[in-house]
mmCIF file of C-alpha atoms in Angstrom:
data_model
loop_
_atom_site.group_PDB
_atom_site.id
_atom_site.type_symbol
_atom_site.label_atom_id
_atom_site.label_comp_id
_atom_site.label_asym_id
_atom_site.label_seq_id
_atom_site.Cartn_x
_atom_site.Cartn_y
_atom_site.Cartn_z
ATOM 1 C CA GLU A 1 -19.888 -1.016 4.308
ATOM 2 C CA ALA A 2 -16.684 -2.652 4.605
ATOM 3 C CA GLN A 3 -14.104 -1.098 5.327
ATOM 4 C CA VAL A 4 -10.780 0.066 7.394
ATOM 5 C CA THR A 5 -11.266 2.816 10.033
ATOM 6 C CA GLN A 6 -8.386 5.266 11.455
ATOM 7 C CA ASN A 7 -8.342 7.925 14.022
ATOM 8 C CA PRO A 8 -7.016 10.559 14.125
ATOM 9 C CA ARG A 9 -6.979 11.616 10.859
ATOM 10 C CA TYR A 10 -4.768 14.611 12.171
ATOM 11 C CA LEU A 11 -2.540 14.821 14.725
ATOM 12 C CA ILE A 12 0.051 17.649 15.881
ATOM 13 C CA THR A 13 2.101 16.342 18.992
ATOM 14 C CA VAL A 14 5.557 17.513 20.735
ATOM 15 C CA THR A 15 8.249 15.202 21.225
ATOM 16 C CA GLY A 16 7.978 12.530 23.875
ATOM 17 C CA LYS A 17 4.510 12.650 24.227
ATOM 18 C CA LYS A 18 3.415 9.173 23.734
ATOM 19 C CA LEU A 19 0.218 8.588 21.282
ATOM 20 C CA THR A 20 -1.575 5.841 19.859
ATOM 21 C CA VAL A 21 -3.321 5.685 16.424
ATOM 22 C CA THR A 22 -6.312 3.541 16.168
ATOM 23 C CA CYS A 23 -6.897 0.874 13.267
ATOM 24 C CA SER A 24 -10.388 -1.302 12.907
ATOM 25 C CA GLN A 25 -11.593 -3.437 10.231
ATOM 26 C CA ASN A 26 -14.867 -4.970 9.611
ATOM 27 C CA MET A 27 -14.050 -7.905 7.235
ATOM 28 C CA ASN A 28 -12.889 -10.299 9.726
ATOM 29 C CA HIS A 29 -9.020 -10.122 8.035
ATOM 30 C CA GLU A 30 -6.573 -12.190 9.764
ATOM 31 C CA TYR A 31 -3.726 -9.791 8.318
ATOM 32 C CA MET A 32 -3.037 -6.358 9.299
ATOM 33 C CA SER A 33 -0.243 -3.985 8.421
ATOM 34 C CA TRP A 34 0.448 -0.477 9.323
ATOM 35 C CA TYR A 35 2.616 1.717 6.882
ATOM 36 C CA ARG A 36 4.353 5.296 6.779
ATOM 37 C CA GLN A 37 4.034 6.847 3.366
ATOM 38 C CA ASP A 38 7.124 9.636 2.872
ATOM 39 C CA PRO A 39 7.873 11.739 -0.327
ATOM 40 C CA GLY A 40 9.653 9.857 -2.812
ATOM 41 C CA LEU A 41 9.754 6.892 -0.475
ATOM 42 C CA GLY A 42 6.528 5.555 -1.190
ATOM 43 C CA LEU A 43 5.258 3.216 1.521
ATOM 44 C CA ARG A 44 7.065 1.350 3.977
ATOM 45 C CA GLN A 45 5.809 -1.289 6.192
ATOM 46 C CA ILE A 46 6.290 -0.691 9.887
ATOM 47 C CA TYR A 47 4.803 -3.651 11.564
ATOM 48 C CA TYR A 48 2.368 -6.543 10.529
ATOM 49 C CA SER A 49 -0.038 -9.004 11.947
ATOM 50 C CA MET A 50 -1.154 -12.458 10.083
ATOM 51 C CA ASN A 51 -3.665 -12.912 13.458
ATOM 52 C CA VAL A 52 -4.470 -12.558 17.177
ATOM 53 C CA GLU A 53 -1.437 -11.797 19.203
ATOM 54 C CA VAL A 54 1.095 -12.806 16.347
ATOM 55 C CA THR A 55 2.889 -9.550 15.058
ATOM 56 C CA ASP A 56 6.245 -9.060 13.490
ATOM 57 C CA LYS A 57 8.264 -5.964 12.617
ATOM 58 C CA GLY A 58 8.361 -4.379 8.980
ATOM 59 C CA ASP A 59 11.114 -2.490 7.312
ATOM 60 C CA VAL A 60 10.888 0.236 9.548
ATOM 61 C CA PRO A 61 9.646 -0.505 12.822
ATOM 62 C CA GLU A 62 12.000 1.591 15.358
ATOM 63 C CA GLY A 63 10.207 3.850 17.831
ATOM 64 C CA TYR A 64 6.592 2.114 17.068
ATOM 65 C CA LYS A 65 4.881 -0.747 18.638
ATOM 66 C CA VAL A 66 1.710 -2.389 17.744
ATOM 67 C CA SER A 67 -0.420 -5.205 19.750
ATOM 68 C CA ARG A 68 -3.255 -7.233 18.396
ATOM 69 C CA LYS A 69 -5.414 -8.380 21.561
ATOM 70 C CA GLU A 70 -8.598 -8.493 19.048
ATOM 71 C CA LYS A 71 -9.422 -9.569 15.426
ATOM 72 C CA ARG A 72 -10.723 -6.194 13.973
ATOM 73 C CA ASN A 73 -8.544 -4.017 15.894
ATOM 74 C CA PHE A 74 -4.217 -2.709 15.507
ATOM 75 C CA PRO A 75 -3.366 -0.086 17.256
ATOM 76 C CA LEU A 76 0.091 1.822 16.382
ATOM 77 C CA ILE A 77 1.974 3.222 19.657
ATOM 78 C CA LEU A 78 4.663 5.918 19.723
ATOM 79 C CA GLU A 79 6.036 5.519 22.481
ATOM 80 C CA SER A 80 7.875 8.565 22.746
ATOM 81 C CA PRO A 81 7.646 10.326 19.560
ATOM 82 C CA SER A 82 10.282 12.297 17.579
ATOM 83 C CA PRO A 83 10.475 14.957 14.485
ATOM 84 C CA ASN A 84 11.641 12.297 12.000
ATOM 85 C CA GLN A 85 8.192 10.049 12.563
ATOM 86 C CA THR A 86 6.434 12.940 10.886
ATOM 87 C CA SER A 87 4.467 11.025 8.093
ATOM 88 C CA LEU A 88 0.890 9.630 6.464
ATOM 89 C CA TYR A 89 0.413 6.841 8.297
ATOM 90 C CA PHE A 90 -1.695 3.616 6.767
ATOM 91 C CA CYS A 91 -3.364 1.079 8.159
ATOM 92 C CA ALA A 92 -4.336 -1.943 5.721
ATOM 93 C CA SER A 93 -6.035 -5.112 5.970
ATOM 94 C CA SER A 94 -6.563 -8.432 4.185
ATOM 95 C CA SER A 95 -7.657 -11.675 4.020
ATOM 96 C CA LEU A 96 -5.253 -14.911 4.033
ATOM 97 C CA ILE A 97 -7.900 -17.378 3.050
ATOM 98 C CA ARG A 98 -6.371 -20.497 1.783
ATOM 99 C CA GLY A 99 -6.873 -20.661 -1.859
ATOM 100 C CA ALA A 100 -7.619 -17.436 -3.078
ATOM 101 C CA SER A 101 -5.415 -16.181 -5.689
ATOM 102 C CA TYR A 102 -4.738 -12.688 -4.617
ATOM 103 C CA ASN A 103 -5.039 -11.098 -1.485
ATOM 104 C CA GLU A 104 -6.145 -7.182 -1.536
ATOM 105 C CA GLN A 105 -4.832 -4.914 1.078
ATOM 106 C CA PHE A 106 -7.327 -2.441 1.808
ATOM 107 C CA PHE A 107 -6.490 0.647 3.619
ATOM 108 C CA GLY A 108 -7.490 2.849 5.760
ATOM 109 C CA PRO A 109 -7.831 6.582 5.242
ATOM 110 C CA GLY A 110 -4.656 7.528 6.409
ATOM 111 C CA THR A 111 -3.287 9.712 9.312
ATOM 112 C CA ARG A 112 -1.505 12.582 9.156
ATOM 113 C CA LEU A 113 1.073 12.806 12.157
ATOM 114 C CA THR A 114 3.195 15.920 12.506
ATOM 115 C CA VAL A 115 5.411 15.922 15.952
ATOM 116 C CA LEU A 116 7.224 19.021 16.596
ATOM 117 C CA GLN B 1 17.223 -5.109 -0.349
ATOM 118 C CA LYS B 2 13.905 -5.781 -2.261
ATOM 119 C CA GLU B 3 13.115 -2.709 -4.176
ATOM 120 C CA VAL B 4 10.491 -2.334 -6.684
ATOM 121 C CA GLU B 5 11.300 1.133 -8.487
ATOM 122 C CA GLN B 6 9.303 3.928 -10.592
ATOM 123 C CA ASN B 7 9.747 6.769 -12.531
ATOM 124 C CA SER B 8 8.296 9.605 -9.888
ATOM 125 C CA GLY B 9 7.174 11.649 -13.128
ATOM 126 C CA PRO B 10 5.388 13.900 -13.359
ATOM 127 C CA LEU B 11 3.934 12.141 -16.418
ATOM 128 C CA SER B 12 1.691 14.256 -18.478
ATOM 129 C CA VAL B 13 -0.726 13.062 -21.317
ATOM 130 C CA PRO B 14 -3.533 14.722 -22.827
ATOM 131 C CA GLU B 15 -6.764 13.943 -22.616
ATOM 132 C CA GLY B 16 -7.687 10.467 -24.802
ATOM 133 C CA ALA B 17 -4.228 8.945 -25.103
ATOM 134 C CA ILE B 18 -2.512 6.255 -23.788
ATOM 135 C CA ALA B 19 -0.847 6.387 -20.464
ATOM 136 C CA SER B 20 2.216 3.589 -20.115
ATOM 137 C CA LEU B 21 3.694 3.565 -16.616
ATOM 138 C CA ASN B 22 6.823 1.305 -15.601
ATOM 139 C CA CYS B 23 8.249 -0.341 -12.715
ATOM 140 C CA THR B 24 10.557 -3.034 -12.525
ATOM 141 C CA TYR B 25 11.785 -5.098 -9.358
ATOM 142 C CA SER B 26 14.606 -6.775 -8.058
ATOM 143 C CA ASP B 27 13.358 -9.701 -6.168
ATOM 144 C CA ARG B 28 12.645 -12.951 -8.365
ATOM 145 C CA GLY B 29 10.729 -14.123 -5.343
ATOM 146 C CA SER B 30 8.288 -11.644 -6.295
ATOM 147 C CA GLN B 31 5.082 -13.334 -7.994
ATOM 148 C CA SER B 32 2.339 -11.102 -7.937
ATOM 149 C CA PHE B 33 2.123 -7.937 -8.824
ATOM 150 C CA PHE B 34 -0.333 -4.603 -8.025
ATOM 151 C CA TRP B 35 -1.182 -1.528 -9.668
ATOM 152 C CA TYR B 36 -2.552 0.996 -6.929
ATOM 153 C CA ARG B 37 -3.937 4.593 -7.739
ATOM 154 C CA GLN B 38 -3.555 7.120 -5.101
ATOM 155 C CA TYR B 39 -5.655 10.634 -5.133
ATOM 156 C CA SER B 40 -3.477 13.762 -3.343
ATOM 157 C CA GLY B 41 -4.074 13.260 0.271
ATOM 158 C CA LYS B 42 -6.225 9.619 -0.106
ATOM 159 C CA SER B 43 -5.404 5.858 0.443
ATOM 160 C CA PRO B 44 -4.231 3.128 -2.117
ATOM 161 C CA GLU B 45 -7.209 1.592 -4.165
ATOM 162 C CA LEU B 46 -6.388 -1.467 -5.933
ATOM 163 C CA ILE B 47 -7.221 -0.942 -9.470
ATOM 164 C CA MET B 48 -5.272 -4.114 -11.442
ATOM 165 C CA PHE B 49 -3.179 -6.983 -10.558
ATOM 166 C CA ILE B 50 -1.710 -9.675 -12.274
ATOM 167 C CA TYR B 51 0.830 -13.088 -11.303
ATOM 168 C CA SER B 52 1.210 -14.379 -15.072
ATOM 169 C CA ASN B 53 3.144 -13.474 -17.290
ATOM 170 C CA GLY B 54 1.394 -11.295 -20.980
ATOM 171 C CA ASP B 55 -1.481 -8.990 -20.541
ATOM 172 C CA LYS B 56 -4.007 -8.344 -18.345
ATOM 173 C CA GLU B 57 -7.125 -6.247 -19.181
ATOM 174 C CA ASP B 58 -9.510 -4.708 -17.131
ATOM 175 C CA GLY B 59 -11.907 -2.133 -18.906
ATOM 176 C CA ARG B 60 -9.579 1.110 -20.088
ATOM 177 C CA PHE B 61 -6.686 -0.873 -17.759
ATOM 178 C CA THR B 62 -3.974 -2.982 -19.333
ATOM 179 C CA ALA B 63 -1.495 -4.697 -17.078
ATOM 180 C CA GLN B 64 1.599 -6.618 -18.685
ATOM 181 C CA LEU B 65 4.040 -8.567 -16.513
ATOM 182 C CA ASN B 66 7.569 -9.836 -18.212
ATOM 183 C CA LYS B 67 9.100 -12.161 -15.219
ATOM 184 C CA ALA B 68 12.021 -12.701 -17.341
ATOM 185 C CA SER B 69 12.947 -9.024 -17.320
ATOM 186 C CA GLN B 70 11.133 -8.394 -14.046
ATOM 187 C CA TYR B 71 9.332 -5.826 -15.574
ATOM 188 C CA VAL B 72 5.494 -4.480 -14.883
ATOM 189 C CA SER B 73 3.812 -2.204 -16.370
ATOM 190 C CA LEU B 74 0.051 -0.323 -16.465
ATOM 191 C CA LEU B 75 -1.713 0.840 -19.824
ATOM 192 C CA ILE B 76 -4.815 3.635 -19.245
ATOM 193 C CA ARG B 77 -6.268 3.806 -22.774
ATOM 194 C CA ASP B 78 -8.353 7.041 -23.105
ATOM 195 C CA SER B 79 -6.926 8.936 -20.487
ATOM 196 C CA GLN B 80 -9.132 11.130 -18.664
ATOM 197 C CA PRO B 81 -8.461 14.252 -16.175
ATOM 198 C CA SER B 82 -9.698 12.269 -13.433
ATOM 199 C CA ASP B 83 -6.946 9.301 -14.164
ATOM 200 C CA SER B 84 -5.144 12.099 -12.629
ATOM 201 C CA ALA B 85 -3.357 10.496 -9.875
ATOM 202 C CA THR B 86 -0.023 9.003 -8.170
ATOM 203 C CA TYR B 87 -0.096 5.273 -9.423
ATOM 204 C CA LEU B 88 1.795 2.768 -7.257
ATOM 205 C CA CYS B 89 3.416 -0.658 -8.069
ATOM 206 C CA ALA B 90 3.689 -3.435 -5.433
ATOM 207 C CA GLY B 91 5.313 -6.782 -5.647
ATOM 208 C CA GLY B 92 4.824 -9.841 -3.115
ATOM 209 C CA PRO B 93 5.038 -13.385 -3.173
ATOM 210 C CA MET B 94 2.380 -15.141 -4.758
ATOM 211 C CA PHE B 95 -0.393 -16.196 -2.313
ATOM 212 C CA SER B 96 0.699 -18.940 0.370
ATOM 213 C CA GLY B 97 -2.162 -19.132 2.736
ATOM 214 C CA GLY B 98 0.652 -17.060 5.190
ATOM 215 C CA TYR B 99 2.394 -13.916 4.805
ATOM 216 C CA ASN B 100 1.280 -10.889 2.886
ATOM 217 C CA LYS B 101 4.193 -8.384 2.137
ATOM 218 C CA LEU B 102 4.077 -6.197 -0.515
ATOM 219 C CA ILE B 103 6.824 -4.030 -1.435
ATOM 220 C CA PHE B 104 5.708 -0.606 -2.691
ATOM 221 C CA GLY B 105 7.448 1.489 -5.630
ATOM 222 C CA ALA B 106 7.378 5.463 -4.537
ATOM 223 C CA GLY B 107 4.902 5.630 -7.137
ATOM 224 C CA THR B 108 4.144 7.653 -10.426
ATOM 225 C CA ARG B 109 2.460 10.692 -10.859
ATOM 226 C CA LEU B 110 0.154 10.724 -13.364
ATOM 227 C CA ALA B 111 -0.919 14.057 -14.928
ATOM 228 C CA VAL B 112 -4.094 14.225 -17.838
ATOM 229 C CA HIS B 113 -4.482 17.420 -19.427
ATOM 230 C CA PRO B 114 -7.723 18.652 -21.397
#
């Protein structure tokens, strides 16, 4: 089954304790992205990657890191989480096949993070 | 700042009625538009995309795009209680084999009551 998986689904942590949220896709997609979703603000892009070892900042990258060492995985790292990073996080992936008329982004199930 | 604006709702419609969801965007460079449905606590799922001016129909859903007015809409005919969800509008560049950034609106919550 084609899917994007995220782990953990729920996480409660404390300020300053480093954490990693994993994201994996089995569709051989080139493009992967992390979003956070907050009430009234919609989905905001944190970081994206267009292929292995190619990553770039989105709209709200402060306090986050990512890596893309393998095509299927795109972990999100919070080195020193703070309460304002409490949010619902989504990983998404899509194909960048040349010639496609559109490139649907497939979303993972989400990770609800609470930083105390 | 590139923005996609949506009325947060809730938009309440009776079962069987037409629900009309609207979205405006500020970036004239946006060429393709997507409507995602998101049930509470779930991830967004794509229901429609459109990149040409005019209407596009798929079952009970019709997407409308007016690039001159920078306006996108989604009509849901014969609304069902199962359509109750938040609908996210997103805009992005026409596919070019490269960058795939979408700008999302905050979503409109639709409530279909029996």
